[in-house]
Amino acid sequence: MAMISKNKVMSIKLSDLEELDNPVTSDDLDFDSENWKHLSPEVRETFTREKVRRAVREFGKDGLSIEEISALTNLNRIAIKKHLDKLISLREVYPQKKNYKITLYYHNGKPLHHLGKKRLDCGDTILESTIAQGKNNSIFFHILEKRYSVLEGETSEGAVMVPIEQLERFIEDLKELRENYGGT
């Protein structure tokens, strides 16, 4: 975790915050402007994205607009949109148009960690599988792709969410593709 002392900040990675699974509030991610300027750009990006993610996760059950996220995080619309786009690409958040002017953003499933997490290390690629609870209490099999680098640690690259009732079909399709390729 980042520690500020003598105007230096230790490195922090998004995976450090993800593993906390919300033991701190979004308020704990606030820095005064004096300390903020001493953070590296990468750390500022990590904290900003985490603030947006936590706002949607904590308060977005019924969806949040960019204006509402701005009020919760004290971030500007441009920064929020940038981080929402990244979170959408990671399948952590999904948008839904309310009308032609307003888009609401929802958290894309709460990981059910008590059911376990499986991890497959493939060199610099890591696949993490969990069960997640989505909108209207629907259950999904969530596969998160991460990359590992010495400089950045583990960073999320994308995800796939398979409705749990479609999991067997998904596995059968994967096996068929492997057989078509000629693998065993």
PDB file of C-alpha atoms in Angstrom, residues 131-132 138-143 160-175:
ATOM      1  CA  ILE A 131     -18.425 -16.817  -9.141  1.00  0.00           C
ATOM      2  CA  ALA A 132     -20.065 -13.377  -9.201  1.00  0.00           C
ATOM      3  CA  SER A 138     -28.131 -13.485 -11.372  1.00  0.00           C
ATOM      4  CA  ILE A 139     -25.040 -15.665 -10.963  1.00  0.00           C
ATOM      5  CA  PHE A 140     -22.100 -15.604 -13.379  1.00  0.00           C
ATOM      6  CA  PHE A 141     -18.865 -17.462 -13.857  1.00  0.00           C
ATOM      7  CA  HIS A 142     -16.337 -14.596 -14.042  1.00  0.00           C
ATOM      8  CA  ILE A 143     -12.986 -15.127 -15.789  1.00  0.00           C
ATOM      9  CA  VAL A 160     -15.569 -12.721 -19.584  1.00  0.00           C
ATOM     10  CA  MET A 161     -18.782 -13.301 -17.674  1.00  0.00           C
ATOM     11  CA  VAL A 162     -20.679 -16.486 -18.464  1.00  0.00           C
ATOM     12  CA  PRO A 163     -24.165 -16.952 -16.996  1.00  0.00           C
ATOM     13  CA  ILE A 164     -23.852 -19.904 -14.626  1.00  0.00           C
ATOM     14  CA  GLU A 165     -26.693 -21.748 -16.363  1.00  0.00           C
ATOM     15  CA  GLN A 166     -24.675 -21.560 -19.627  1.00  0.00           C
ATOM     16  CA  LEU A 167     -21.377 -22.757 -18.123  1.00  0.00           C
ATOM     17  CA  GLU A 168     -21.662 -26.384 -19.302  1.00  0.00           C
ATOM     18  CA  ARG A 169     -22.447 -25.237 -22.847  1.00  0.00           C
ATOM     19  CA  PHE A 170     -19.497 -22.819 -22.727  1.00  0.00           C
ATOM     20  CA  ILE A 171     -17.148 -25.631 -21.625  1.00  0.00           C
ATOM     21  CA  GLU A 172     -18.489 -27.962 -24.340  1.00  0.00           C
ATOM     22  CA  ASP A 173     -17.904 -25.260 -26.968  1.00  0.00           C
ATOM     23  CA  LEU A 174     -14.333 -24.760 -25.752  1.00  0.00           C
ATOM     24  CA  LYS A 175     -13.682 -28.515 -25.910  1.00  0.00           C
TER      25      LYS A 175
END
